[in-house]
């Protein structure tokens, strides 16, 4: 990897070539156009190497083109790629059983329902919770509520943006799906007050990713668990970004010692190769979804299962989680030193995952992302003044230090 080292301080970053004009404008990417990647490094067409400290919003927890994941995908491409769920295939039960086995110590992982994107997994959890509420809990038809937290990010569908507190994500997309109550994130009392007998679920991110890596106060998830138990509501944790190693544990909820009823997984489950998501949890909840009530043409396809199984193999070694703990301690120590030196307003996070607040006197999060791009380091701003740092869990300590040196240099 040494041949791919970036040169901190270089300033001849080329703007991406002019787009053809047909691409919709629903993103504002940094001006870099990538053509290849390996591990924590990516290259543009000129051969310039960049250190990737975003890792596809944690879809690339195992880095770009991890050899074991690519090998699994290649082998499956030569066997069978899609059957639809009209027919069974030889990896589907195996994938469900292995994923349930990985998570069995952490929650009642009775059933696994595979989907593709994260938003679909959240939609699946919402549908299952509502139907469970009517069929099992006995909530009067049409009355189910789900309590969610402000600052949430659960995806982009019309139902999901209905309970977003981000005006850009929500405005203009109504009429909105009713049945959601939004309470401040991290406030256990507000959560308790919002839950009543018609509440079928509380849906939370154990750590809010898009909001800027917001770790809730100690005891918050345990309090949510207790509220759900009292009201006979489901605790649904969205681990799409926080799960699968990022926090130094297989799931973020492990850190709080809390067992959810359902979890949504996505992003890293597809190994950075194919979209793979799933809802995992209680049999009496996911069991309410019977043939014809829910599904997906691509959900649980052979290629997705092959890659997902290879991801589970990696996580079962415990190595990615250990790397996140070890490198995460180093990351947070170095970021805290930058706060002490007055380079950053604040920093927070857990595992190999941090949100840093840029001093507005220095510039915006976007300015910092661009200053780092000029130093061949890729990060992305969120919500104005925050920059998220989430390197692949496979990054070397030397490469991580190189990225953090560039951060310090950019801020100076
Ligand atoms: C990214 C994300 C989603 C949505 O996933 P998509 O694959 O983009 O639909 C949902 N929840 C959380 C917590 C996420 O980070």
Short mmCIF file of C-alpha atoms and ligand atoms in Angstrom, two decimals:
data_model
loop_
_atom_site.label_atom_id
_atom_site.label_comp_id
_atom_site.label_asym_id
_atom_site.label_seq_id
_atom_site.Cartn_x
_atom_site.Cartn_y
_atom_site.Cartn_z
CA UNK A 1 0.00 0.00 0.00
CA UNK A 2 2.96 2.35 0.41
CA UNK A 3 2.98 3.13 -3.32
CA UNK A 4 -0.50 4.60 -2.90
CA UNK A 5 0.48 7.13 -0.23
CA UNK A 6 -1.04 10.53 -0.69
CA UNK A 7 1.20 13.56 -0.52
CA UNK A 8 -0.20 15.83 2.19
CA UNK A 9 -0.11 19.44 1.11
CA UNK A 10 -0.41 18.79 -2.60
CA UNK A 11 -2.77 21.31 -4.13
CA UNK A 12 -3.29 20.42 -7.78
CA UNK A 13 -6.58 18.62 -7.30
CA UNK A 14 -8.39 18.56 -10.65
CA UNK A 15 -12.05 19.39 -10.77
CA UNK A 16 -14.18 16.51 -12.01
CA UNK A 17 -14.84 16.67 -15.76
CA UNK A 18 -18.03 18.48 -16.73
CA UNK A 19 -20.97 16.09 -16.40
CA UNK A 20 -22.99 15.32 -19.51
CA UNK A 21 -25.92 17.12 -17.95
CA UNK A 22 -28.40 14.25 -17.67
CA UNK A 23 -27.60 13.25 -14.10
CA UNK A 24 -30.20 14.39 -11.58
CA UNK A 25 -28.94 16.87 -9.03
CA UNK A 26 -29.89 15.10 -5.81
CA UNK A 27 -26.29 15.11 -4.53
CA UNK A 28 -23.52 17.69 -4.17
CA UNK A 29 -20.40 15.52 -4.32
CA UNK A 30 -16.88 16.74 -3.77
CA UNK A 31 -15.08 17.41 -7.06
CA UNK A 32 -13.30 14.09 -7.42
CA UNK A 33 -14.09 11.31 -9.89
CA UNK A 34 -12.92 7.89 -8.76
CA UNK A 35 -12.04 4.97 -10.98
CA UNK A 36 -10.46 2.34 -8.71
CA UNK A 37 -9.99 1.40 -5.10
CA UNK A 38 -8.17 -0.99 -2.81
CA UNK A 39 -8.45 -1.14 0.95
CA UNK A 40 -8.62 2.39 2.36
CA UNK A 41 -7.38 3.95 -0.88
CA UNK A 42 -9.08 5.08 -4.08
CA UNK A 43 -7.72 6.62 -7.28
CA UNK A 44 -8.97 9.00 -9.92
CA UNK A 45 -8.30 8.66 -13.67
CA UNK A 46 -4.99 10.52 -13.38
CA UNK A 47 -3.74 7.89 -10.94
CA UNK A 48 -3.87 10.25 -7.97
CA UNK A 49 -4.51 8.29 -4.75
CA UNK A 50 -6.89 9.46 -2.02
CA UNK A 51 -7.32 8.10 1.48
CA UNK A 52 -10.99 7.25 2.04
CA UNK A 53 -12.08 8.29 5.54
CA UNK A 54 -15.80 8.08 4.72
CA UNK A 55 -15.99 4.44 3.64
CA UNK A 56 -19.32 4.80 1.85
CA UNK A 57 -21.06 5.93 5.04
CA UNK A 58 -19.95 2.60 6.56
CA UNK A 59 -20.98 0.50 3.56
CA UNK A 60 -17.24 -0.06 3.11
CA UNK A 61 -16.39 -1.18 6.65
CA UNK A 62 -14.07 -3.82 5.19
CA UNK A 63 -12.47 -1.44 2.70
CA UNK A 64 -12.63 -1.33 -1.08
CA UNK A 65 -12.57 -4.74 -2.78
CA UNK A 66 -11.74 -6.81 0.29
CA UNK A 67 -10.15 -9.96 -1.24
CA UNK A 68 -12.43 -12.44 0.56
CA UNK A 69 -15.56 -10.50 -0.38
CA UNK A 70 -14.53 -10.04 -4.00
CA UNK A 71 -13.66 -13.75 -4.24
CA UNK A 72 -17.07 -14.72 -2.87
CA UNK A 73 -18.78 -12.41 -5.38
CA UNK A 74 -16.70 -13.71 -8.31
CA UNK A 75 -17.42 -17.34 -7.42
CA UNK A 76 -21.14 -16.65 -7.14
CA UNK A 77 -21.21 -14.74 -10.46
CA UNK A 78 -20.11 -17.98 -12.09
CA UNK A 79 -22.87 -20.03 -10.40
CA UNK A 80 -26.20 -18.21 -9.97
CA UNK A 81 -27.09 -14.56 -9.40
CA UNK A 82 -30.87 -14.22 -9.20
CA UNK A 83 -33.83 -16.51 -8.77
CA UNK A 84 -36.46 -14.11 -7.39
CA UNK A 85 -38.28 -15.41 -4.33
CA UNK A 86 -40.60 -17.41 -6.58
CA UNK A 87 -37.97 -20.16 -6.19
CA UNK A 88 -35.61 -21.12 -3.43
CA UNK A 89 -31.83 -21.15 -3.84
CA UNK A 90 -29.06 -22.91 -2.02
CA UNK A 91 -27.70 -19.93 -0.04
CA UNK A 92 -30.88 -18.35 1.29
CA UNK A 93 -31.49 -20.50 4.38
CA UNK A 94 -27.76 -20.63 5.05
CA UNK A 95 -27.53 -16.83 4.98
CA UNK A 96 -30.50 -16.43 7.33
CA UNK A 97 -29.19 -19.07 9.73
CA UNK A 98 -25.67 -17.68 9.78
CA UNK A 99 -26.86 -14.08 10.30
CA UNK A 100 -29.21 -15.21 13.07
CA UNK A 101 -26.31 -17.15 14.62
CA UNK A 102 -24.05 -14.08 14.55
CA UNK A 103 -26.67 -11.96 16.29
CA UNK A 104 -28.20 -14.59 18.62
CA UNK A 105 -26.14 -13.44 21.64
CA UNK A 106 -27.41 -9.87 21.15
CA UNK A 107 -31.15 -10.14 20.50
CA UNK A 108 -33.88 -12.72 19.97
CA UNK A 109 -32.73 -13.40 16.42
CA UNK A 110 -35.48 -15.88 15.55
CA UNK A 111 -36.15 -14.70 12.00
CA UNK A 112 -34.23 -12.89 9.26
CA UNK A 113 -36.03 -11.02 6.46
CA UNK A 114 -33.62 -10.03 3.66
CA UNK A 115 -34.12 -6.87 1.61
CA UNK A 116 -31.71 -4.70 -0.42
CA UNK A 117 -31.36 -1.12 0.73
CA UNK A 118 -31.43 0.29 4.22
CA UNK A 119 -34.63 2.22 3.60
CA UNK A 120 -36.35 -1.02 2.59
CA UNK A 121 -35.23 -2.67 5.81
CA UNK A 122 -36.68 0.22 7.83
CA UNK A 123 -39.92 0.08 5.81
CA UNK A 124 -40.05 -3.65 6.51
CA UNK A 125 -39.59 -3.06 10.24
CA UNK A 126 -42.32 -0.39 10.22
CA UNK A 127 -44.73 -2.72 8.42
CA UNK A 128 -43.94 -5.67 10.69
CA UNK A 129 -44.32 -3.54 13.85
CA UNK A 130 -47.68 -2.16 12.71
CA UNK A 131 -49.05 -5.57 11.70
CA UNK A 132 -47.78 -7.10 14.97
CA UNK A 133 -49.51 -4.26 16.78
CA UNK A 134 -52.85 -5.08 15.18
CA UNK A 135 -52.60 -8.88 14.98
CA UNK A 136 -50.82 -9.63 18.26
CA UNK A 137 -50.90 -6.64 20.62
CA UNK A 138 -54.51 -5.81 19.76
CA UNK A 139 -54.19 -2.14 18.83
CA UNK A 140 -57.42 -0.94 17.13
CA UNK A 141 -57.05 -0.90 13.35
CA UNK A 142 -55.41 2.24 11.95
CA UNK A 143 -54.38 3.56 15.37
CA UNK A 144 -50.79 2.27 15.70
CA UNK A 145 -48.12 4.82 16.52
CA UNK A 146 -44.35 4.52 16.28
CA UNK A 147 -42.18 6.83 18.36
CA UNK A 148 -38.99 8.11 16.71
CA UNK A 149 -36.28 10.62 17.60
CA UNK A 150 -35.51 14.06 16.18
CA UNK A 151 -32.35 14.17 14.11
CA UNK A 152 -33.07 10.66 12.86
CA UNK A 153 -31.97 9.33 9.53
CA UNK A 154 -33.70 6.13 8.44
CA UNK A 155 -33.78 6.56 4.66
CA UNK A 156 -35.57 8.43 1.90
CA UNK A 157 -38.96 6.83 1.19
CA UNK A 158 -42.15 8.88 1.53
CA UNK A 159 -43.07 7.14 4.79
CA UNK A 160 -39.59 7.52 6.26
CA UNK A 161 -39.24 11.21 5.35
CA UNK A 162 -42.67 11.73 6.91
CA UNK A 163 -41.00 11.45 10.32
CA UNK A 164 -37.73 13.19 9.46
CA UNK A 165 -36.95 16.39 11.35
CA UNK A 166 -34.65 17.53 8.54
CA UNK A 167 -36.53 20.14 6.53
CA UNK A 168 -34.57 19.45 3.31
CA UNK A 169 -35.37 15.75 3.52
CA UNK A 170 -39.07 16.28 4.26
CA UNK A 171 -40.43 19.51 2.75
CA UNK A 172 -42.33 19.13 -0.53
CA UNK A 173 -42.90 15.40 -0.24
CA UNK A 174 -46.27 15.35 1.51
CA UNK A 175 -48.92 14.26 2.13
CA UNK A 176 -47.05 12.52 4.91
CA UNK A 177 -47.64 9.08 6.36
CA UNK A 178 -49.34 9.50 9.74
CA UNK A 179 -48.68 7.41 12.83
CA UNK A 180 -45.27 8.69 13.93
CA UNK A 181 -44.37 10.77 16.99
CA UNK A 182 -41.05 12.59 17.09
CA UNK A 183 -39.34 13.20 20.44
CA UNK A 184 -35.93 14.74 21.21
CA UNK A 185 -33.11 12.20 20.86
CA UNK A 186 -31.46 11.28 24.14
CA UNK A 187 -34.36 12.44 26.33
CA UNK A 188 -35.70 9.35 28.11
CA UNK A 189 -38.52 11.27 29.83
CA UNK A 190 -39.83 12.66 26.54
CA UNK A 191 -39.71 9.16 25.11
CA UNK A 192 -41.64 7.72 28.05
CA UNK A 193 -44.27 10.47 27.75
CA UNK A 194 -44.82 9.77 24.03
CA UNK A 195 -45.40 6.03 24.42
CA UNK A 196 -48.97 4.86 25.11
CA UNK A 197 -51.10 1.75 24.62
CA UNK A 198 -51.38 2.41 20.86
CA UNK A 199 -47.60 2.54 20.50
CA UNK A 200 -46.35 -0.49 18.61
CA UNK A 201 -42.67 0.44 18.45
CA UNK A 202 -39.93 2.84 19.39
CA UNK A 203 -37.53 3.22 16.45
CA UNK A 204 -34.07 4.62 17.24
CA UNK A 205 -30.52 4.71 15.96
CA UNK A 206 -28.32 3.57 18.88
CA UNK A 207 -25.87 6.23 17.65
CA UNK A 208 -27.20 8.81 15.19
CA UNK A 209 -24.97 8.69 12.12
CA UNK A 210 -26.19 11.32 9.67
CA UNK A 211 -26.94 13.71 12.52
CA UNK A 212 -23.17 13.86 13.12
CA UNK A 213 -22.29 10.70 15.12
CA UNK A 214 -24.43 11.57 18.13
CA UNK A 215 -23.92 9.16 21.04
CA UNK A 216 -26.92 9.28 23.41
CA UNK A 217 -26.46 9.78 27.18
CA UNK A 218 -25.56 6.66 29.17
CA UNK A 219 -28.69 4.79 30.14
CA UNK A 220 -30.82 6.16 27.30
CA UNK A 221 -31.21 2.91 25.37
CA UNK A 222 -31.80 0.98 28.61
CA UNK A 223 -34.51 3.48 29.51
CA UNK A 224 -36.05 3.04 26.06
CA UNK A 225 -35.99 -0.72 26.62
CA UNK A 226 -37.79 -0.32 29.95
CA UNK A 227 -40.41 2.03 28.46
CA UNK A 228 -41.08 -0.48 25.67
CA UNK A 229 -41.37 -3.35 28.13
CA UNK A 230 -43.89 -1.44 30.27
CA UNK A 231 -46.03 -0.45 27.27
CA UNK A 232 -45.59 -3.76 25.45
CA UNK A 233 -44.06 -1.92 22.51
CA UNK A 234 -41.21 -3.14 20.34
CA UNK A 235 -37.74 -1.65 20.58
CA UNK A 236 -36.52 -1.41 16.99
CA UNK A 237 -32.90 -0.33 16.60
CA UNK A 238 -31.66 0.89 13.24
CA UNK A 239 -28.09 -0.45 13.10
CA UNK A 240 -27.69 0.17 9.37
CA UNK A 241 -24.78 2.55 9.93
CA UNK A 242 -23.78 1.75 13.54
CA UNK A 243 -23.82 -2.04 13.18
CA UNK A 244 -21.41 -4.65 11.85
CA UNK A 245 -18.22 -3.56 13.56
CA UNK A 246 -18.15 0.23 13.34
CA UNK A 247 -18.47 0.85 17.10
CA UNK A 248 -15.98 -1.85 18.10
CA UNK A 249 -18.76 -4.35 18.69
CA UNK A 250 -20.91 -6.38 16.30
CA UNK A 251 -23.88 -4.13 17.10
CA UNK A 252 -23.81 -0.73 18.80
CA UNK A 253 -26.53 -1.82 21.24
CA UNK A 254 -24.03 -4.25 22.79
CA UNK A 255 -22.25 -1.26 24.31
CA UNK A 256 -25.42 -0.29 26.17
CA UNK A 257 -26.19 -3.89 27.12
CA UNK A 258 -29.62 -3.54 25.53
CA UNK A 259 -31.42 -6.28 23.59
CA UNK A 260 -33.75 -4.88 20.90
CA UNK A 261 -36.76 -6.80 19.54
CA UNK A 262 -35.81 -6.01 15.95
CA UNK A 263 -32.73 -4.61 14.26
CA UNK A 264 -32.32 -3.25 10.78
CA UNK A 265 -29.01 -3.92 9.05
CA UNK A 266 -27.68 -2.71 5.70
CA UNK A 267 -24.67 -0.85 4.37
CA UNK A 268 -21.69 -3.04 5.44
CA UNK A 269 -23.80 -6.21 5.11
CA UNK A 270 -23.24 -5.93 1.34
CA UNK A 271 -19.47 -5.65 1.74
CA UNK A 272 -19.36 -2.54 -0.44
CA UNK A 273 -20.24 -4.76 -3.41
CA UNK A 274 -24.02 -5.18 -3.59
CA UNK A 275 -26.88 -3.65 -1.62
CA UNK A 276 -27.87 -6.12 1.10
CA UNK A 277 -30.13 -5.30 4.02
CA UNK A 278 -32.12 -7.30 6.53
CA UNK A 279 -34.46 -7.10 9.46
CA UNK A 280 -33.60 -9.54 12.22
CA UNK A 281 -35.57 -10.23 15.36
CA UNK A 282 -38.44 -11.82 17.22
CA UNK A 283 -40.30 -14.64 15.53
CA UNK A 284 -43.72 -13.47 16.73
CA UNK A 285 -43.07 -10.07 15.13
CA UNK A 286 -41.49 -10.90 11.77
CA UNK A 287 -43.78 -13.94 11.69
CA UNK A 288 -46.78 -11.69 11.00
CA UNK A 289 -45.44 -11.16 7.48
CA UNK A 290 -46.91 -14.04 5.48
CA UNK A 291 -46.79 -14.75 1.72
CA UNK A 292 -48.23 -11.86 -0.23
CA UNK A 293 -47.91 -9.30 2.56
CA UNK A 294 -44.34 -8.19 1.87
CA UNK A 295 -41.45 -8.94 -0.43
CA UNK A 296 -38.77 -7.86 -2.88
CA UNK A 297 -37.66 -9.23 -6.26
CA UNK A 298 -34.00 -8.86 -5.37
CA UNK A 299 -34.17 -9.41 -1.59
CA UNK A 300 -32.00 -12.35 -0.55
CA UNK A 301 -30.71 -13.00 -4.08
CA UNK A 302 -27.85 -15.52 -4.47
CA UNK A 303 -25.17 -12.89 -5.12
CA UNK A 304 -26.30 -10.86 -2.09
CA UNK A 305 -26.30 -13.97 0.09
CA UNK A 306 -22.83 -15.03 -1.11
CA UNK A 307 -21.37 -11.62 -0.25
CA UNK A 308 -23.38 -11.40 2.98
CA UNK A 309 -22.07 -14.80 4.07
CA UNK A 310 -18.49 -13.66 3.44
CA UNK A 311 -19.22 -10.54 5.52
CA UNK A 312 -20.51 -12.74 8.35
CA UNK A 313 -17.31 -14.85 8.09
CA UNK A 314 -15.24 -11.68 8.62
CA UNK A 315 -17.34 -10.52 11.57
CA UNK A 316 -17.24 -13.95 13.22
CA UNK A 317 -13.46 -13.64 13.56
CA UNK A 318 -14.02 -10.58 15.77
CA UNK A 319 -11.11 -8.87 14.03
CA UNK A 320 -12.98 -5.93 12.44
CA UNK A 321 -14.58 -5.18 15.82
CA UNK A 322 -11.18 -5.36 17.55
CA UNK A 323 -9.65 -3.06 14.93
CA UNK A 324 -12.45 -0.55 15.44
CA UNK A 325 -11.81 -0.55 19.21
CA UNK A 326 -8.05 -0.28 18.95
CA UNK A 327 -7.84 2.28 16.15
CA UNK A 328 -10.88 4.07 17.53
CA UNK A 329 -9.11 4.74 20.84
CA UNK A 330 -6.22 6.21 18.85
CA UNK A 331 -8.57 8.26 16.62
CA UNK A 332 -10.44 9.77 19.59
CA UNK A 333 -7.20 10.56 21.47
CA UNK A 334 -5.83 12.43 18.46
CA UNK A 335 -9.08 14.30 17.83
CA UNK A 336 -9.32 15.28 21.51
CA UNK A 337 -5.79 16.68 21.24
CA UNK A 338 -6.91 18.80 18.27
CA UNK A 339 -9.78 20.15 20.37
CA UNK A 340 -7.31 20.95 23.17
CA UNK A 341 -5.11 22.74 20.65
CA UNK A 342 -8.10 24.84 19.57
CA UNK A 343 -8.16 23.36 16.05
CA UNK A 344 -11.67 21.91 16.45
CA UNK A 345 -14.68 23.05 18.46
CA UNK A 346 -15.58 19.55 19.54
CA UNK A 347 -15.42 15.88 18.80
CA UNK A 348 -17.50 12.84 19.72
CA UNK A 349 -18.05 9.29 18.69
CA UNK A 350 -17.41 5.68 19.50
CA UNK A 351 -15.26 2.99 17.94
CA UNK A 352 -13.73 3.99 14.64
CA UNK A 353 -16.40 6.63 14.11
CA UNK A 354 -16.24 10.33 14.93
CA UNK A 355 -18.09 13.56 14.26
CA UNK A 356 -15.97 16.69 14.54
CA UNK A 357 -17.32 20.21 14.80
CA UNK A 358 -15.53 22.82 12.74
CA UNK A 359 -15.15 26.30 14.22
CA UNK A 360 -17.33 28.61 12.04
CA UNK A 361 -14.50 31.16 12.30
CA UNK A 362 -12.37 28.67 10.36
CA UNK A 363 -15.03 27.70 7.82
CA UNK A 364 -17.79 25.21 7.12
CA UNK A 365 -17.75 21.44 7.11
CA UNK A 366 -17.78 21.65 3.33
CA UNK A 367 -14.70 23.91 3.41
CA UNK A 368 -12.91 21.35 5.57
CA UNK A 369 -13.92 18.50 3.24
CA UNK A 370 -12.50 20.47 0.30
CA UNK A 371 -9.31 21.36 2.19
CA UNK A 372 -8.85 17.66 2.93
CA UNK A 373 -9.57 16.72 -0.68
CA UNK A 374 -6.73 19.06 -1.66
CA UNK A 375 -4.59 16.97 0.71
CA UNK A 376 -5.85 13.73 -0.89
CA UNK A 377 -8.08 12.73 1.99
CA UNK A 378 -11.79 12.07 1.49
CA UNK A 379 -14.39 13.00 4.13
CA UNK A 380 -17.90 14.45 3.87
CA UNK A 381 -19.61 17.17 5.84
CA UNK A 382 -23.02 16.78 7.40
CA UNK A 383 -25.35 19.49 8.73
CA UNK A 384 -23.16 22.50 8.01
CA UNK A 385 -20.38 22.45 10.53
CA UNK A 386 -19.83 18.75 11.21
CA UNK A 387 -17.49 16.38 9.41
CA UNK A 388 -17.79 12.64 9.89
CA UNK A 389 -14.73 10.43 10.09
CA UNK A 390 -15.46 6.75 9.48
CA UNK A 391 -12.49 5.01 7.84
CA UNK A 392 -12.64 1.39 6.72
CA UNK A 393 -12.08 -0.80 9.79
CA UNK A 394 -9.23 -2.40 7.85
CA UNK A 395 -7.20 0.84 7.62
CA UNK A 396 -3.62 0.66 8.89
CA UNK A 397 -2.61 2.80 11.83
CA UNK A 398 -0.05 4.54 9.63
CA UNK A 399 -2.64 5.46 7.03
CA UNK A 400 -5.06 6.66 9.72
CA UNK A 401 -2.30 8.85 11.14
CA UNK A 402 -1.58 10.21 7.68
CA UNK A 403 -5.24 11.22 7.36
CA UNK A 404 -5.28 12.81 10.80
CA UNK A 405 -2.03 14.66 10.06
CA UNK A 406 -3.75 16.06 6.97
CA UNK A 407 -6.72 17.09 9.11
CA UNK A 408 -4.46 18.95 11.54
CA UNK A 409 -2.59 20.53 8.65
CA UNK A 410 -5.83 21.67 6.96
CA UNK A 411 -7.12 23.21 10.19
CA UNK A 412 -3.84 25.06 10.82
C1 LIG B 1 -27.92 4.89 5.40
C2 LIG B 1 -28.95 4.66 6.42
C3 LIG B 1 -30.24 4.24 6.08
C4 LIG B 1 -30.72 4.12 4.65
O1 LIG B 1 -29.98 3.21 3.90
P1 LIG B 1 -30.07 3.24 2.30
O2 LIG B 1 -29.34 1.99 1.88
O3 LIG B 1 -29.39 4.49 1.83
O4 LIG B 1 -31.51 3.21 1.95
C5 LIG B 1 -31.13 3.97 7.09
N1 LIG B 1 -30.77 4.11 8.38
C6 LIG B 1 -29.55 4.51 8.74
C7 LIG B 1 -29.21 4.63 10.20
C8 LIG B 1 -28.60 4.82 7.77
O5 LIG B 1 -27.40 5.27 8.14
#
